[in-house]
Coordinates of C-alpha atoms and ligand atoms in Angstrom, one line a residue:
M20 CA 290.8 165.0 210.1
I21 CA 288.6 163.6 212.8
H22 CA 291.8 163.3 214.9
R23 CA 292.4 167.0 214.4
A24 CA 288.8 167.9 215.3
V25 CA 289.1 165.7 218.5
L26 CA 292.3 167.4 219.4
F27 CA 290.7 170.8 218.7
L28 CA 287.8 169.8 221.0
A29 CA 290.2 168.7 223.6
L30 CA 292.0 172.0 223.5
A31 CA 288.8 173.9 223.5
L32 CA 287.8 172.1 226.6
G33 CA 291.1 172.8 228.3
L34 CA 292.3 169.3 228.3
G35 CA 295.3 170.2 226.3
T36 CA 297.1 172.0 229.2
Q37 CA 300.1 169.8 230.0
L38 CA 301.5 169.2 233.4
T39 CA 305.1 170.0 233.9
S40 CA 306.6 167.5 236.2
A41 CA 308.6 168.3 239.3
T42 CA 311.6 166.8 241.1
E43 CA 310.5 165.0 244.2
V44 CA 313.0 163.5 246.7
L45 CA 312.9 162.0 250.1
V46 CA 316.0 161.8 252.2
N47 CA 316.2 159.3 255.0
N48 CA 318.3 159.7 258.1
T49 CA 320.7 157.1 259.4
E50 CA 317.8 155.3 261.1
G51 CA 316.1 155.0 257.7
K52 CA 313.4 157.5 258.6
L53 CA 312.3 160.4 256.4
C54 CA 314.2 163.5 257.5
L55 CA 314.1 165.8 254.5
Y56 CA 311.4 166.2 251.8
A57 CA 311.6 168.3 248.7
N58 CA 309.4 168.7 245.7
L59 CA 310.5 171.6 243.4
K60 CA 311.2 172.9 239.9
V61 CA 314.4 174.5 238.9
N62 CA 315.5 176.0 235.6
F63 CA 319.1 177.0 234.9
S64 CA 320.6 179.4 232.5
V65 CA 324.3 179.3 232.5
A66 CA 326.8 181.5 230.7
Y67 CA 330.0 179.9 229.7
E68 CA 332.9 180.4 227.4
A69 CA 332.9 178.4 224.2
V70 CA 335.7 177.8 221.7
G71 CA 336.5 180.6 219.4
D72 CA 336.3 183.2 222.1
K73 CA 332.5 183.0 222.1
N74 CA 330.1 183.4 225.0
A75 CA 327.5 180.7 225.0
T76 CA 324.4 180.1 227.2
A77 CA 323.2 176.7 228.4
V78 CA 319.5 176.4 229.3
F79 CA 318.3 173.3 231.1
S80 CA 315.9 172.1 233.9
L81 CA 316.6 170.1 236.9
P82 CA 315.5 166.6 235.8
D83 CA 312.8 164.6 237.5
A84 CA 315.3 161.8 238.2
V85 CA 318.1 162.8 240.5
L86 CA 320.3 161.1 243.0
T87 CA 320.2 162.2 246.6
N88 CA 323.5 160.6 247.7
G89 CA 325.5 163.3 249.5
S90 CA 322.4 164.5 251.3
S91 CA 322.4 164.3 255.0
C92 CA 320.4 165.2 258.1
A93 CA 321.8 166.1 261.4
N94 CA 320.2 167.5 264.6
S95 CA 320.6 171.2 263.7
S96 CA 321.7 171.3 260.1
S97 CA 320.9 169.3 257.0
T98 CA 322.0 169.2 253.4
L99 CA 320.0 168.4 250.3
R100 CA 322.3 167.4 247.4
L101 CA 320.7 166.5 244.1
S102 CA 323.1 164.9 241.6
F103 CA 322.0 164.8 238.0
G104 CA 323.4 164.2 234.5
Q105 CA 327.1 164.0 233.8
G106 CA 328.5 165.1 237.2
H107 CA 326.2 168.1 237.9
S108 CA 324.7 168.8 241.3
W109 CA 322.4 171.2 243.1
T110 CA 322.8 171.7 246.9
M111 CA 320.7 173.5 249.5
T112 CA 321.7 173.6 253.1
F113 CA 319.4 174.2 256.1
S114 CA 319.8 175.1 259.7
K115 CA 317.4 174.8 262.6
G116 CA 316.4 177.4 265.2
V117 CA 314.3 177.0 268.2
Q118 CA 310.9 177.4 266.5
N119 CA 311.8 177.5 262.8
Y120 CA 314.3 176.4 260.2
Q121 CA 315.7 178.1 257.2
A122 CA 317.7 177.6 254.0
D123 CA 321.2 179.0 254.3
S124 CA 322.8 178.5 250.9
V125 CA 322.2 177.2 247.5
S126 CA 325.1 175.9 245.4
V127 CA 325.4 174.6 241.9
D128 CA 328.3 172.5 240.6
L129 CA 328.3 172.1 236.9
N130 CA 330.6 169.9 234.9
L131 CA 331.6 171.9 231.8
A132 CA 333.1 168.8 230.2
D133 CA 329.5 167.6 229.7
A134 CA 329.3 168.4 226.0
A135 CA 325.6 167.6 225.8
V136 CA 324.9 170.5 228.1
F137 CA 327.8 172.7 227.4
P138 CA 328.8 172.2 223.8
N139 CA 332.1 173.5 222.7
A140 CA 333.0 174.7 226.2
T141 CA 336.6 175.7 226.4
S142 CA 337.0 174.5 230.0
N143 CA 336.5 170.9 231.1
E144 CA 336.4 171.8 234.8
T145 CA 333.6 172.1 237.3
M146 CA 331.9 175.5 237.6
S147 CA 330.8 176.1 241.2
V148 CA 328.5 178.9 242.4
T149 CA 327.3 179.3 246.0
V150 CA 324.6 181.8 246.9
N151 CA 323.8 183.0 250.4
V152 CA 320.1 182.5 250.7
N153 CA 319.1 185.8 252.3
A154 CA 319.4 187.2 248.8
T155 CA 316.3 185.2 247.8
N156 CA 312.7 184.6 248.6
L157 CA 313.5 181.6 250.7
S158 CA 312.4 182.5 254.2
K159 CA 312.0 180.9 257.5
A160 CA 309.5 178.1 258.0
D161 CA 308.0 176.9 261.3
L162 CA 309.5 173.7 262.5
G163 CA 307.1 170.8 261.8
T164 CA 305.7 172.5 258.7
C165 CA 306.5 172.4 255.0
Y166 CA 307.9 175.5 253.3
S167 CA 305.8 176.3 250.3
C168 CA 306.5 178.8 247.5
N169 CA 304.7 178.7 244.2
S170 CA 306.1 182.0 243.1
Q171 CA 309.2 182.2 241.0
D172 CA 312.5 183.0 242.7
V173 CA 315.3 184.0 240.4
I174 CA 318.8 183.6 241.9
R175 CA 321.6 185.1 239.8
E176 CA 325.2 184.7 240.7
G177 CA 328.4 184.3 238.7
G178 CA 326.8 183.8 235.3
V179 CA 324.4 181.1 236.7
S180 CA 320.8 182.1 236.8
Q181 CA 318.5 179.7 238.7
T182 CA 314.7 179.9 238.7
L183 CA 313.0 178.1 241.5
W184 CA 309.2 177.6 241.6
S185 CA 306.5 175.3 242.9
V186 CA 308.7 174.6 245.9
L187 CA 307.6 172.4 248.7
I188 CA 310.3 171.5 251.2
Q189 CA 310.4 170.2 254.7
A190 CA 313.7 170.0 256.5
F191 CA 314.0 168.5 260.0
V192 CA 311.0 166.2 259.5
A193 CA 310.1 164.7 262.9
N194 CA 308.8 161.2 263.4
G195 CA 309.5 160.2 259.8
S196 CA 306.4 161.7 258.2
K197 CA 306.0 164.9 256.2
S198 CA 303.8 167.5 257.8
Q199 CA 300.4 168.5 256.5
E200 CA 300.9 172.1 257.6
I201 CA 302.5 174.7 255.5
T202 CA 304.4 178.0 255.9
S203 CA 304.0 180.0 252.7
C204 CA 306.6 182.4 251.4
A205 CA 305.8 186.1 251.4
A206 CA 305.9 186.2 247.6
D207 CA 303.0 183.9 247.0
V208 CA 300.3 186.1 245.6
P209 CA 297.2 186.2 247.8
I210 CA 294.0 185.0 246.3
T211 CA 291.0 187.2 246.5
P212 CA 288.7 185.8 249.1
S213 CA 285.8 184.0 247.5
P214 CA 282.5 185.2 248.9
A215 CA 280.5 182.8 250.9
P216 CA 278.1 181.1 248.5
T217 CA 274.7 182.8 248.8
N218 CA 271.5 181.0 248.4
A219 CA 269.2 183.7 247.1
S220 CA 266.2 181.5 247.5
T221 CA 267.0 180.7 251.1
A222 CA 268.1 184.1 252.3
A223 CA 268.8 183.9 255.9
P224 CA 269.7 186.4 258.7
T225 CA 272.8 188.6 258.5
T226 CA 275.6 186.8 256.8
A227 CA 278.5 187.9 258.9
V228 CA 281.4 186.4 257.1
A229 CA 284.2 188.8 258.0
P230 CA 285.6 190.9 255.2
T231 CA 289.1 189.7 255.4
T232 CA 292.5 190.6 254.2
P233 CA 293.0 187.9 251.6
I234 CA 294.6 184.7 252.8
P235 CA 296.9 183.1 250.3
T236 CA 296.4 179.4 249.6
P237 CA 299.6 177.3 249.6
T238 CA 299.7 174.1 247.8
L239 CA 298.4 171.0 249.7
P240 CA 297.0 167.9 248.3
T241 CA 293.2 167.8 248.2
P242 CA 292.1 166.6 251.7
T243 CA 290.7 163.1 252.2
T244 CA 286.9 163.2 252.6
G245 CA 285.9 162.2 256.1
K246 CA 282.5 160.8 257.2
Y247 CA 281.8 162.4 260.5
H248 CA 278.6 161.2 262.3
V249 CA 277.1 162.0 265.6
T250 CA 275.0 159.2 267.0
T251 CA 272.3 159.2 269.6
G252 CA 272.0 156.6 272.4
V253 CA 268.9 155.0 270.8
N254 CA 270.3 152.1 268.7
S255 CA 273.4 154.3 267.9
T256 CA 271.8 155.7 264.8
A257 CA 273.3 158.8 263.3
C258 CA 271.4 162.1 264.2
L259 CA 273.9 164.4 262.5
M260 CA 276.0 163.5 259.5
A261 CA 278.7 165.5 257.8
D262 CA 280.9 164.2 255.0
F263 CA 283.6 166.4 253.7
G264 CA 287.3 167.0 253.1
L265 CA 288.6 170.0 254.9
S266 CA 291.6 172.2 254.7
I267 CA 292.2 174.8 257.3
G268 CA 294.1 178.0 256.5
F269 CA 295.1 180.0 259.6
K270 CA 297.4 182.9 260.4
I271 CA 299.7 182.9 263.4
Q272 CA 301.7 186.0 264.0
G273 CA 301.0 187.2 260.5
Q274 CA 302.2 183.9 259.0
L275 CA 299.9 181.8 257.0
Q276 CA 299.8 178.1 257.6
K277 CA 297.6 175.5 256.1
M278 CA 296.7 172.0 257.1
N279 CA 294.4 169.3 256.0
L280 CA 292.1 167.6 258.4
E281 CA 293.0 163.9 258.3
P282 CA 289.9 161.8 258.8
N283 CA 292.0 158.9 260.0
G284 CA 292.7 159.9 263.6
T285 CA 290.0 162.5 263.9
N286 CA 287.2 161.8 266.3
A287 CA 283.7 163.0 265.7
S288 CA 281.4 163.7 268.6
G289 CA 278.7 166.2 269.4
T290 CA 275.1 166.7 270.3
C291 CA 271.8 166.6 268.5
G292 CA 269.0 169.0 269.7
V293 CA 265.8 170.3 268.5
N294 CA 266.9 173.8 267.8
S295 CA 270.7 173.4 267.9
S296 CA 273.1 170.6 267.0
Q297 CA 276.8 170.5 267.4
L298 CA 279.6 168.6 265.6
V299 CA 283.0 168.4 267.4
L300 CA 285.9 167.1 265.4
S301 CA 289.1 166.6 267.3
N302 CA 292.5 165.1 266.9
P303 CA 295.8 165.8 268.7
T304 CA 296.5 168.9 266.6
A305 CA 293.1 170.5 266.1
T306 CA 289.6 170.8 267.6
L307 CA 286.8 172.2 265.5
V308 CA 283.3 172.8 266.7
F309 CA 280.5 173.4 264.2
T310 CA 277.2 174.6 265.6
F311 CA 274.1 174.3 263.5
V312 CA 270.7 175.9 264.3
N313 CA 267.2 175.1 263.3
E314 CA 265.1 178.2 262.7
T315 CA 261.9 178.7 260.8
A316 CA 262.1 175.2 259.3
K317 CA 265.6 175.9 257.9
F318 CA 269.0 174.9 259.2
R319 CA 272.3 176.7 258.9
L320 CA 275.8 176.6 260.1
H321 CA 275.8 179.2 262.8
A322 CA 279.1 179.0 264.5
V323 CA 282.6 177.7 263.9
T324 CA 285.3 177.4 266.6
V325 CA 288.8 176.3 265.8
N326 CA 291.7 175.5 268.2
I327 CA 295.0 174.4 266.7
T328 CA 298.3 173.5 268.3
T329 CA 301.0 173.8 265.6
G330 CA 304.0 171.6 265.2
S331 CA 306.1 174.2 267.0
G332 CA 303.8 174.3 269.9
Q333 CA 302.0 177.6 269.2
Q334 CA 298.3 177.9 270.0
F335 CA 295.8 179.2 267.5
Y336 CA 292.2 180.0 268.3
S337 CA 289.5 181.6 266.3
E338 CA 285.7 181.6 266.1
N339 CA 282.8 183.2 264.4
T340 CA 279.4 182.8 266.1
N341 CA 277.4 184.7 263.6
L342 CA 277.6 182.7 260.4
S343 CA 274.9 181.7 258.0
L344 CA 276.3 179.0 255.8
W345 CA 275.0 175.7 254.4
V346 CA 271.4 176.8 254.5
A347 CA 268.7 174.2 253.6
S348 CA 265.3 173.1 254.9
V349 CA 265.1 170.9 257.9
G350 CA 264.4 167.4 256.6
S351 CA 266.8 167.8 253.7
S352 CA 270.6 167.9 253.5
Y353 CA 273.0 170.4 252.1
M354 CA 275.5 169.4 249.5
C355 CA 278.4 171.1 247.7
N356 CA 280.9 169.0 245.8
K357 CA 283.1 171.8 244.4
E358 CA 285.8 173.3 246.6
Q359 CA 284.3 176.1 248.7
S360 CA 286.4 178.7 250.6
Y361 CA 284.9 180.4 253.6
N362 CA 286.7 183.2 255.4
I363 CA 285.5 182.5 258.9
S364 CA 287.6 185.3 260.5
E365 CA 290.5 187.5 259.8
S366 CA 292.8 184.7 260.6
L367 CA 290.9 181.6 259.6
A368 CA 289.7 180.2 256.3
L369 CA 288.0 176.9 255.7
H370 CA 288.1 175.1 252.4
T371 CA 285.6 172.2 252.0
F372 CA 285.6 169.5 249.3
D373 CA 282.7 167.1 248.6
L374 CA 280.6 168.6 251.3
H375 CA 277.4 166.8 252.3
V376 CA 275.9 167.7 255.6
Q377 CA 272.6 167.1 257.5
P378 CA 272.5 168.4 261.1
F379 CA 268.8 167.7 261.9
A380 CA 266.2 165.1 261.2
V381 CA 268.4 162.3 259.9
A382 CA 266.3 159.2 259.2
S383 CA 267.7 155.7 259.4
G384 CA 271.3 156.8 259.1
K385 CA 270.9 158.2 255.6
F386 CA 271.1 161.6 254.0
S387 CA 267.8 163.1 252.9
T388 CA 267.2 164.8 249.6
A389 CA 270.0 167.3 249.0
H390 CA 269.8 171.0 248.5
E391 CA 272.8 171.6 246.2
C392 CA 274.9 174.7 246.4
S393 CA 274.8 177.0 243.4
M394 CA 278.4 176.2 242.6
D395 CA 277.5 172.7 241.6
D396 CA 275.0 173.9 239.0
T397 CA 276.3 172.6 235.8
T398 CA 273.7 174.3 233.6
A399 CA 276.3 177.0 232.9
L400 CA 278.7 174.4 231.5
I401 CA 276.2 173.0 229.0
P402 CA 276.2 175.9 226.5
I403 CA 280.0 175.9 226.6
I404 CA 280.2 172.2 225.8
V405 CA 277.5 172.5 223.1
G406 CA 279.4 175.5 221.7
C407 CA 282.7 173.6 221.5
A408 CA 281.0 170.5 220.0
L409 CA 279.3 172.7 217.4
T410 CA 282.6 174.5 216.5
G411 CA 284.2 171.1 216.1
L412 CA 281.4 169.9 213.9
I413 CA 281.5 173.0 211.7
L414 CA 285.3 172.5 211.3
I415 CA 284.8 168.9 210.2
V416 CA 282.1 169.9 207.7
V417 CA 284.2 172.7 206.3
V418 CA 287.3 170.4 206.0
A419 CA 285.1 167.7 204.4
Y420 CA 283.7 170.3 202.0
I421 CA 287.2 171.5 201.0
I422 CA 288.4 167.9 200.4
G423 CA 285.2 167.2 198.5
R424 CA 285.8 170.3 196.3
R425 CA 289.5 169.3 195.6
K426 CA 288.6 165.8 194.7
T427 CA 285.9 167.1 192.3
Y428 CA 288.3 169.6 190.8
V429 CA 290.9 166.9 190.2
G430 CA 288.3 164.7 188.7
Y431 CA 287.3 167.3 186.1
Q432 CA 291.0 167.9 185.1
T433 CA 291.7 164.3 184.3
L434 CA 288.7 164.2 182.0
Ligands
LIG514 C1 313.6 155.7 253.2 O1 312.8 154.9 254.1 C2 311.7 154.3 253.6 C3 311.0 153.6 254.7 O2 311.2 154.2 255.9 C4 312.0 153.4 252.4 O3 310.8 152.9 251.8 C5 312.8 154.2 251.4 O4 313.2 153.3 250.3 C6 314.0 154.8 252.0 N1 314.6 155.7 251.0 C7 315.9 155.7 250.8 C8 316.4 156.6 249.7 O5 316.7 155.0 251.4
LIG515 C1 311.7 176.2 232.5 O1 312.3 175.6 231.3 C2 311.4 175.0 230.5 C3 312.1 174.3 229.4 O2 313.3 174.8 229.1 C4 310.4 176.0 229.9 O3 309.5 175.4 229.1 C5 309.7 176.7 231.1 O4 308.9 177.7 230.6 C6 310.7 177.3 232.0 N1 310.0 177.8 233.2 C7 310.3 178.9 233.8 C8 309.4 179.3 234.9 O5 311.3 179.5 233.5
LIG516 C1 332.1 187.2 227.1 O1 331.6 187.6 228.4 C2 332.7 188.3 229.1 C3 332.1 188.6 230.5 O2 330.8 188.8 230.5 C4 333.0 189.6 228.4 O3 334.0 190.2 229.1 C5 333.5 189.2 227.0 O4 333.7 190.4 226.3 C6 332.5 188.4 226.3 N1 333.0 187.9 225.0 C7 332.4 187.9 223.9 C8 333.1 187.4 222.7 O5 331.2 188.4 223.8
LIG517 C1 326.4 160.2 243.8 O1 326.5 159.1 243.1 C2 326.9 159.3 241.7 C3 326.9 158.0 241.0 O2 326.9 156.9 241.8 C4 328.3 159.9 241.7 O3 328.7 160.2 240.4 C5 328.2 161.2 242.5 O4 329.5 161.8 242.6 C6 327.7 161.0 243.9 N1 327.6 162.3 244.5 C7 328.0 162.5 245.7 C8 327.8 163.9 246.3 O5 328.6 161.7 246.4
LIG518 C1 321.0 164.6 268.3 O1 319.8 164.5 269.0 C2 319.7 163.2 269.7 C3 318.3 163.1 270.3 O2 317.8 164.4 270.6 C4 320.8 163.1 270.7 O3 320.7 161.9 271.4 C5 322.1 163.3 270.0 O4 323.1 163.3 271.0 C6 322.2 164.5 269.2 N1 323.4 164.6 268.4 C7 324.2 165.6 268.4 C8 325.4 165.5 267.5 O5 323.9 166.7 268.9
LIG519 C1 330.7 174.1 218.1 O1 331.8 174.6 217.3 C2 331.7 174.2 216.0 C3 332.9 174.9 215.3 O2 333.9 175.2 216.2 C4 330.5 174.7 215.3 O3 330.4 174.3 214.0 C5 329.3 174.2 216.1 O4 328.1 174.7 215.6 C6 329.4 174.5 217.6 N1 328.3 173.9 218.3 C7 327.5 174.6 219.0 C8 326.4 173.8 219.7 O5 327.7 175.7 219.2
LIG520 C1 341.1 169.0 230.7 O1 341.8 170.0 229.9 C2 343.2 170.0 230.1 C3 343.8 171.2 229.3 O2 342.9 171.6 228.3 C4 343.8 168.7 229.7 O3 345.2 168.7 229.9 C5 343.1 167.6 230.5 O4 343.6 166.3 230.1 C6 341.6 167.7 230.4 N1 341.1 166.7 231.3 C7 340.1 165.9 230.9 C8 339.6 165.0 232.0 O5 339.6 165.9 229.8
LIG521 C1 322.8 187.1 255.2 O1 322.8 186.6 256.5 C2 324.1 186.6 257.1 C3 323.9 185.9 258.4 O2 322.7 185.3 258.6 C4 324.5 188.0 257.3 O3 325.8 188.0 257.9 C5 324.6 188.7 255.9 O4 324.9 190.0 256.1 C6 323.3 188.6 255.2 N1 323.4 189.1 253.9 C7 322.5 189.9 253.3 C8 322.8 190.3 251.9 O5 321.5 190.3 253.9
LIG522 C1 265.8 150.4 268.0 O1 266.0 149.0 267.6 C2 264.8 148.2 268.0 C3 265.1 146.8 267.7 O2 266.0 146.6 266.6 C4 263.6 148.7 267.2 O3 262.5 148.0 267.6 C5 263.4 150.2 267.5 O4 262.3 150.7 266.8 C6 264.7 151.0 267.2 N1 264.5 152.4 267.6 C7 264.8 153.4 266.8 C8 264.6 154.7 267.4 O5 265.2 153.2 265.7
LIG523 C1 295.0 155.0 259.8 O1 296.1 155.2 260.6 C2 296.7 154.0 261.1 C3 297.8 154.3 262.0 O2 298.4 155.6 261.7 C4 297.0 153.1 260.0 O3 297.5 151.8 260.5 C5 295.8 152.8 259.1 O4 296.2 152.0 258.0 C6 295.2 154.1 258.7 N1 294.0 153.8 257.9 C7 293.7 154.4 256.8 C8 292.4 154.0 256.2 O5 294.5 155.1 256.2
LIG524 C1 263.0 172.6 264.1 O1 262.4 173.7 264.9 C2 261.0 173.6 264.8 C3 260.5 174.8 265.6 O2 261.0 176.0 265.0 C4 260.5 172.3 265.4 O3 259.1 172.2 265.2 C5 261.1 171.2 264.6 O4 260.7 169.9 265.3 C6 262.6 171.3 264.7 N1 263.2 170.2 263.9 C7 263.9 169.3 264.4 C8 264.4 168.3 263.4 O5 264.3 169.2 265.5
LIG525 C1 290.1 176.7 272.5 O1 290.8 177.8 272.9 C2 290.1 178.7 273.8 C3 290.9 179.9 274.0 O2 292.2 179.7 274.2 C4 289.8 178.0 275.1 O3 289.0 178.8 275.9 C5 289.0 176.7 274.7 O4 288.8 176.0 275.9 C6 289.7 175.9 273.7 N1 288.9 174.8 273.4 C7 289.3 173.5 273.2 C8 288.3 172.5 272.7 O5 290.5 173.2 273.3

């Protein structure tokens, strides 16, 4: 019974949601370097003829474990062939343009002799279906980026229905490593922009976070937290410290891309002043400038400037010099552990993780007392946890009571 109650509690706390696994494959080129990456989920529903003149339907998923033999990468075209089960395979072909690449076709070869998947099939042959991809969601992706599509894409052809979702693919991988940038498919539902967190108690001048058209968020792993410090000449002690993981969402020619700022390889520099301090983060792909001001004993993030050169050589630039974010008293630090999304401009959104920043008055290289953002306030969670625990407790008591009653009842009968 206690087990049940624990399970119930786990469910009530949302721990019961299971993760469906995906099929992840890496294809190497002839030099042994990664040239094609895919992580996706595919469900199949296949109509076939069964003995006794019956129509049957086989429903199955692309397994996690597949073979990639038969996949290949060439300069301007590549093939992803995933073999699974008893002689089945799923194939996608790609071609490369000047600035982007695209999927051209999806084919499925199914061995009807596999009785485990196609019981009682009349045929023992291979059923093959090829679909031209412009009938689907699969659109072009910029070279040097991953194609991401969380939305479901149903491809129906010749009795075979394929549902693709949670797709992350990069064809024509350069230099053997998967890109951190993403091109999202049009079908991915935009998220509503989350308003910049307000600190009612520390109301500051006009918050000019642009009212943006929602920018959809593609899937990327959570960025690594970087520790970015600006030091002064005196003993090289830190005068500005900013620890955070950062993802950057930006739009080029209407197309959304997203990248994580990789701390390894990112250089932090800047200046520390009395009324203004600057943090400059730069790597070969991106340069970000964060300007903080000190006004009336409070500091805030006042301006953000971002320059990015994409994998395909396009330039992105955006700035907002009228922000009022990360507000706290000078002499303290600002902290926000939960993911925060800030729409900096129409074409730029920043997502921070494990943020801890102090732009002024850093003493002996350590953060001062933190002003925590409202999002980290856990007080709202406590009633929920208490409620769930109480519900579980009541359940245990009720069950115990019922068992107790039954036992007593049985006891009387035997007398
Ligand atoms: C691809 O290359 C990487 C190292 O470059 C290696 O670890 C991996 O096993 C290779 N994969 C295949 C399927 O050959
Ligand atoms: C895919 O198939 C699995 C098992 O057959 C099912 O649980 C899941 O809901 C399906 N997902 C979609 C998106 O069709
Ligand atoms: C099986 O499907 C085919 C094509 O959809 C149809 O012509 C045929 O009548 C179906 N047979 C049965 C027994 O339902
Ligand atoms: C891949 O290897 C498996 C088993 O070794 C084989 O059955 C299958 O036909 C191969 N696929 C291709 C496309 O060569
Ligand atoms: C592929 O590209 C490499 C380097 O760019 C080049 O040396 C090679 O000749 C190309 N191969 C083909 C078949 O075009
Ligand atoms: C296969 O056919 C036999 C009779 O022909 C039937 O008893 C059995 O249920 C069928 N199996 C499936 C999975 O349809
Ligand atoms: C496939 O079916 C045909 C006719 O039903 C039969 O002659 C042949 O031997 C079968 N092949 C296999 C590999 O089972
Ligand atoms: C798909 O694209 C090919 C060439 O890219 C074109 O010839 C064909 O008409 C397109 N089909 C559809 C349905 O748009
Ligand atoms: C710099 O280091 C020297 C010797 O370690 C120390 O005397 C001095 O106070 C330090 N200055 C600052 C600003 O920390
Ligand atoms: C940083 O990158 C270099 C070269 O890319 C690598 O050798 C090193 O292990 C990386 N360090 C960490 C902490 O990831
Ligand atoms: C912040 O500005 C005030 C004046 O508004 C100044 O007195 C104070 O020293 C500044 N704080 C720092 C850390 O520079
Ligand atoms: C960023 O781009 C703008 C506009 O293209 C340019 O003026 C500026 O110098 C660039 N800054 C950096 C750091 O590359």
